[in-house]
C-alpha positions as semicolon CSV with decimal commas, in nm:
position;residue;x (nm);y (nm);z (nm)
1;M;4,165;-0,927;-0,085
2;Q;4,435;-0,911;-0,348
3;H;4,467;-1,011;-0,709
4;N;4,640;-1,346;-0,782
5;R;4,666;-1,446;-0,420
6;I;4,828;-1,783;-0,358
7;G;4,567;-2,051;-0,316
8;L;4,296;-1,897;-0,534
9;P;4,123;-2,154;-0,752
10;P;4,146;-2,137;-1,129
11;A;3,926;-1,908;-1,339
12;P;3,555;-1,986;-1,325
13;N;3,414;-2,262;-1,537
14;G;3,062;-2,272;-1,681
15;S;2,910;-2,387;-1,352
16;D;3,073;-2,100;-1,161
17;K;2,944;-1,854;-1,418
18;S;2,595;-1,983;-1,350
19;V;2,644;-1,911;-0,980
20;I;2,765;-1,559;-1,061
21;T;2,461;-1,503;-1,281
22;L;2,235;-1,625;-1,001
23;L;2,394;-1,400;-0,739
24;A;2,460;-1,087;-0,945
25;R;2,149;-1,099;-1,166
26;H;2,118;-0,772;-1,361
27;D;2,467;-0,664;-1,247
28;Y;2,629;-0,974;-1,394
29;A;2,817;-0,793;-1,672
30;Q;2,950;-0,524;-1,438
31;I;3,058;-0,778;-1,177
32;Q;3,246;-0,976;-1,442
33;L;3,412;-0,657;-1,564
34;I;3,523;-0,535;-1,220
35;W;3,629;-0,872;-1,077
36;Q;3,796;-1,018;-1,384
37;D;3,936;-1,368;-1,417
38;D;4,027;-1,525;-1,083
39;R;3,932;-1,208;-0,895
40;I;3,573;-1,321;-0,933
41;Y;3,620;-1,549;-0,634
42;E;3,659;-1,241;-0,418
43;Y;3,302;-1,154;-0,517
44;L;3,175;-1,509;-0,472
45;L;3,334;-1,555;-0,128
46;A;3,231;-1,215;0,006
47;S;2,959;-1,187;0,270
48;D;2,603;-1,100;0,171
49;T;2,648;-0,760;0,334
50;R;2,958;-0,683;0,130
51;R;2,808;-0,799;-0,199
52;H;2,497;-0,590;-0,141
53;T;2,720;-0,291;-0,064
54;W;2,873;-0,334;-0,408
55;H;2,535;-0,374;-0,574
56;A;2,408;-0,063;-0,395
57;W;2,704;0,127;-0,539
58;L;2,625;-0,011;-0,884
59;A;2,261;0,098;-0,843
60;I;2,391;0,455;-0,856
61;H;2,691;0,427;-1,086
62;N;2,559;0,149;-1,310
63;T;2,796;0,138;-1,607
64;A;3,017;0,423;-1,483
65;T;3,321;0,200;-1,449
66;H;3,551;0,350;-1,711
67;D;3,859;0,291;-1,496
68;V;3,806;-0,072;-1,406
69;T;4,127;-0,102;-1,205
70;Q;4,045;0,199;-0,988
71;T;3,687;0,078;-0,939
72;Y;3,809;-0,265;-0,839
73;R;4,054;-0,125;-0,584
74;F;3,796;0,108;-0,433
75;L;3,521;-0,152;-0,401
76;T;3,762;-0,418;-0,275
77;F;3,949;-0,218;-0,011
78;A;3,718;0,065;0,097
79;K;3,499;0,022;0,402
80;S;3,133;-0,054;0,333
81;R;3,020;0,272;0,491
82;E;3,262;0,466;0,268
83;I;3,127;0,290;-0,042
84;I;2,769;0,378;0,052
85;E;2,863;0,739;0,122
86;K;3,043;0,763;-0,211
87;A;2,739;0,625;-0,393
88;F;2,450;0,804;-0,219
89;G;2,618;1,104;-0,061
90;S;2,544;0,972;0,289
91;C;2,524;0,651;0,483
92;P;2,227;0,662;0,724
93;A;2,248;0,475;1,050
94;G;2,198;0,103;1,007
95;M;2,230;0,104;0,627
96;V;2,515;-0,146;0,614
97;S;2,355;-0,385;0,861
98;A;2,022;-0,359;0,674
99;L;2,197;-0,462;0,353
100;G;2,303;-0,779;0,529
101;K;1,938;-0,882;0,568
102;L;1,867;-0,873;0,194
103;G;1,982;-1,231;0,137
104;P;2,241;-1,367;-0,107
105;F;2,099;-1,237;-0,436
106;A;2,132;-0,890;-0,587
107;R;1,817;-0,682;-0,554
108;A;1,652;-0,455;-0,808
109;K;1,827;-0,121;-0,832
110;H;1,523;0,067;-0,701
111;A;1,530;-0,144;-0,384
112;Y;1,869;-0,003;-0,280
113;L;1,752;0,350;-0,355
114;A;1,434;0,290;-0,154
115;L;1,625;0,145;0,142
116;H;1,852;0,449;0,155
117;K;1,555;0,685;0,134
118;V;1,365;0,516;0,417
119;L;1,666;0,497;0,648
120;T;1,765;0,855;0,573
121;A;1,417;0,975;0,671
122;G;1,444;0,796;1,005
123;G;1,145;0,763;1,236
124;P;0,917;0,460;1,282
125;L;0,948;0,338;0,922
126;A;1,327;0,323;0,953
127;R;1,295;0,138;1,284
128;H;1,053;-0,101;1,115
129;V;1,317;-0,181;0,853
130;H;1,582;-0,232;1,122
131;Q;1,356;-0,467;1,316
132;S;1,231;-0,669;1,019
133;P;1,419;-0,996;0,965
134;K;1,379;-0,957;0,588
135;M;1,231;-0,711;0,341
136;N;1,128;-0,763;-0,021
137;D;1,176;-0,509;-0,300
138;D;0,808;-0,415;-0,324
139;D;0,788;-0,347;0,051
140;L;1,091;-0,121;0,036
141;A;0,950;0,066;-0,263
142;S;0,617;0,112;-0,085
143;L;0,780;0,237;0,235
144;A;0,993;0,482;0,037
145;T;0,680;0,644;-0,105
146;A;0,547;0,690;0,249
147;V;0,835;0,882;0,403
148;N;0,667;1,212;0,315
149;K;0,328;1,096;0,451
150;T;0,443;1,029;0,805
151;E;0,372;1,361;0,972
152;S;0,219;1,170;1,264
153;N;0,451;0,913;1,417
154;P;0,180;0,777;1,653
155;V;-0,037;0,697;1,349
156;V;0,252;0,518;1,177
157;R;0,335;0,324;1,491
158;A;-0,029;0,223;1,529
159;L;-0,035;0,093;1,171
160;L;0,291;-0,097;1,220
161;K;0,143;-0,272;1,523
162;C;-0,137;-0,406;1,303
163;N;0,116;-0,615;1,108
164;I;-0,043;-0,533;0,772
165;S;0,133;-0,527;0,436
166;A;0,354;-0,231;0,349
167;Q;0,135;-0,148;0,050
168;A;-0,183;-0,143;0,261
169;M;-0,009;0,074;0,520
170;V;0,101;0,324;0,254
171;E;-0,253;0,343;0,115
172;L;-0,396;0,407;0,460
173;L;-0,132;0,672;0,530
174;W;-0,237;0,844;0,209
175;V;-0,597;0,851;0,334
176;V;-0,492;0,975;0,679
177;A;-0,278;1,252;0,527
178;R;-0,589;1,385;0,352
179;M;-0,820;1,371;0,650
180;P;-0,936;1,715;0,766
181;S;-0,704;1,866;1,026
182;R;-0,989;1,888;1,279
183;Y;-0,959;1,518;1,351
184;E;-0,723;1,475;1,640
185;E;-0,440;1,225;1,630
186;R;-0,597;1,018;1,907
187;H;-0,912;0,968;1,698
188;L;-0,707;0,843;1,403
189;V;-0,504;0,612;1,624
190;R;-0,825;0,471;1,774
191;C;-0,963;0,401;1,425
192;I;-0,649;0,202;1,353
193;S;-0,617;0,016;1,684
194;E;-0,985;-0,085;1,680
195;G;-0,980;-0,185;1,312
196;R;-0,662;-0,395;1,296
197;Q;-0,733;-0,508;0,938
198;P;-0,692;-0,267;0,641
199;A;-1,057;-0,266;0,529
200;N;-1,179;-0,224;0,888
201;I;-0,936;0,062;0,946
202;L;-1,048;0,232;0,626
203;A;-1,412;0,194;0,726
204;N;-1,336;0,345;1,068
205;L;-1,154;0,639;0,909
206;Y;-1,437;0,702;0,664
207;G;-1,676;0,681;0,956
208;L;-1,527;1,002;1,095
209;L;-1,621;1,200;0,785
210;P;-1,959;1,371;0,748
211;F;-2,194;1,248;0,478
212;P;-2,288;1,488;0,200
213;A;-2,643;1,619;0,189
214;P;-2,890;1,353;0,066
215;P;-3,015;1,384;-0,293
216;F;-3,367;1,429;-0,157
217;D;-3,517;1,476;0,187
218;Q;-3,744;1,233;0,368
219;A;-4,032;1,122;0,147
220;G;-4,305;0,951;0,344
221;A;-4,156;0,651;0,519
222;L;-3,837;0,674;0,307
223;I;-3,576;0,833;0,535
224;P;-3,218;0,926;0,436
225;I;-2,931;0,770;0,630
226;T;-2,702;1,066;0,698
227;T;-2,417;0,926;0,909
228;A;-2,187;0,626;0,903
229;E;-2,310;0,519;1,245
230;Q;-2,673;0,523;1,125
231;L;-2,574;0,308;0,826
232;R;-2,397;0,060;1,053
233;M;-2,699;0,041;1,281
234;E;-2,925;-0,020;0,980
235;G;-2,689;-0,300;0,878
236;Q;-2,725;-0,453;1,222
237;Q;-3,102;-0,418;1,213
238;F;-3,123;-0,581;0,870
239;N;-2,844;-0,830;0,950
240;N;-2,655;-0,765;0,627
241;C;-2,297;-0,694;0,519
242;L;-2,311;-0,336;0,651
243;R;-2,352;-0,440;1,012
244;K;-1,979;-0,410;1,096
245;P;-1,660;-0,254;0,952
246;G;-1,512;-0,445;0,660
247;E;-1,472;-0,431;0,285
248;E;-1,844;-0,397;0,210
249;F;-1,898;-0,130;0,471
250;A;-1,588;0,063;0,361
251;A;-1,703;0,044;-0,003
252;A;-2,049;0,169;0,093
253;L;-1,905;0,463;0,287
254;A;-1,664;0,546;0,004
255;S;-1,949;0,555;-0,247
256;V;-2,157;0,784;-0,025
257;L;-1,865;1,018;0,052
258;S;-1,780;1,040;-0,319
259;G;-2,140;1,137;-0,399
260;Q;-2,207;0,824;-0,606
261;R;-2,458;0,650;-0,381
262;Y;-2,695;0,726;-0,096
263;F;-2,885;0,496;0,138
264;Y;-3,241;0,529;0,260
265;S;-3,437;0,331;0,514
266;W;-3,799;0,238;0,443
267;E;-3,972;0,249;0,780
268;G;-4,321;0,156;0,669
269;E;-4,469;-0,190;0,671
270;N;-4,210;-0,447;0,555
271;P;-3,897;-0,241;0,644
272;A;-3,628;-0,235;0,378
273;L;-3,298;-0,071;0,290
274;F;-3,271;0,119;-0,039
275;A;-2,962;0,249;-0,219
276;F;-2,982;0,514;-0,489
277;A;-2,698;0,566;-0,737
278;R;-2,605;0,887;-0,914
279;C;-2,690;0,877;-1,284
280;G;-2,440;1,122;-1,424
281;S;-2,560;1,480;-1,383
282;V;-2,926;1,407;-1,450
283;G;-3,033;1,261;-1,117
284;W;-3,051;0,940;-0,915
285;I;-3,178;0,590;-0,983
286;L;-3,282;0,305;-0,758
287;A;-2,978;0,078;-0,752
288;E;-3,034;-0,175;-0,471
289;H;-3,300;-0,281;-0,225
290;S;-3,314;-0,554;0,035
291;G;-3,511;-0,661;0,337
292;P;-3,393;-0,831;0,658
293;A;-3,103;-1,074;0,597
294;N;-3,097;-0,960;0,232
295;S;-3,446;-1,095;0,171
296;R;-3,649;-0,987;-0,131
297;V;-3,845;-0,663;-0,100
298;P;-4,213;-0,717;-0,186
299;D;-4,337;-0,557;-0,507
300;A;-4,597;-0,370;-0,302
301;V;-4,320;-0,189;-0,112
302;I;-4,144;-0,095;-0,438
303;A;-4,475;0,047;-0,560
304;Q;-4,517;0,247;-0,239
305;V;-4,166;0,391;-0,274
306;E;-4,241;0,484;-0,634
307;D;-4,557;0,660;-0,519
308;V;-4,384;0,871;-0,252
309;L;-4,112;0,968;-0,502
310;A;-4,355;1,059;-0,778
311;G;-4,315;1,429;-0,705
312;I;-3,933;1,417;-0,726
313;P;-3,841;1,408;-1,097
314;S;-3,467;1,375;-1,027
315;V;-3,523;1,019;-0,899
316;F;-3,606;0,725;-1,126
317;I;-3,732;0,390;-1,001
318;G;-3,778;0,212;-1,332
319;N;-3,810;-0,164;-1,331
320;A;-3,753;-0,202;-0,956
321;G;-3,392;-0,097;-1,004
322;S;-3,298;-0,359;-1,262
323;G;-3,293;-0,174;-1,593
324;M;-3,029;-0,036;-1,831
325;L;-2,952;0,269;-1,616
326;R;-2,874;0,056;-1,314
327;W;-2,643;-0,167;-1,520
328;I;-2,454;0,134;-1,653
329;C;-2,452;0,367;-1,353
330;T;-2,354;0,114;-1,088
331;R;-2,062;-0,047;-1,271
């Protein structure tokens, strides 16, 4: 493209400026400065790939266009790969073609930085970008934060097969990266492939971790639930929200693993499930109780539980778990 070529239309009118604003967005002023007067049609008529190459360069250089003429000549005549290399220091494989999938409008500056970071890292996340028909700014930003959490490519590939959001995948990778090293890769992959949905996967991952010691040992017919599998089986027996992996089950496991809650099964007459919540550093309080299918626990059972816990001062029953402490400590 050359300046003042024969056949170029006249300088942009107000309508054309609106189109430039729509396409260039936050780079509008710089685009107008570099492609002045009738040169602006070179920007307007360029392919999406080429325009995004320019915007990627601007994401790095921003207002560093002191020599407008030199900048114009470089951006107009240099190859796209050369422009990317000049801006970022390198042009990872597939960067230019990936820019072509970003659509007609300029993206946020961090999106170009994130795209370069993901593609430079390579691996399954980069292949995911190459294979995706389109990618929004938030997805790119999320993937960029995950490039240092992808020590296990099989785990990443398993998550990608679940077709979950980029943000959910990054969160799960963060959890996986902090799982004890004794858990083999195949166990983590199985948790993912069997879960499919983010909350289910999280519940499966938490299910691998050992529960902390219960706040108190068995007291009469009140028996601590000390593994995730036992808690799931209790959920099945009582036909409640803990019977299978999901948000409620994952939340229950998270609260137990963090030392904030512990579950006990009442195996006397009128079986029930009890949950005790940590009350700061002073002890534990009765937080929840339910019978089969979340039915009401009889007052007589609550009284029996209170009796068997009478010798454990670090546990408070109170008004059947509905007092001030429950309201404060279970928020």
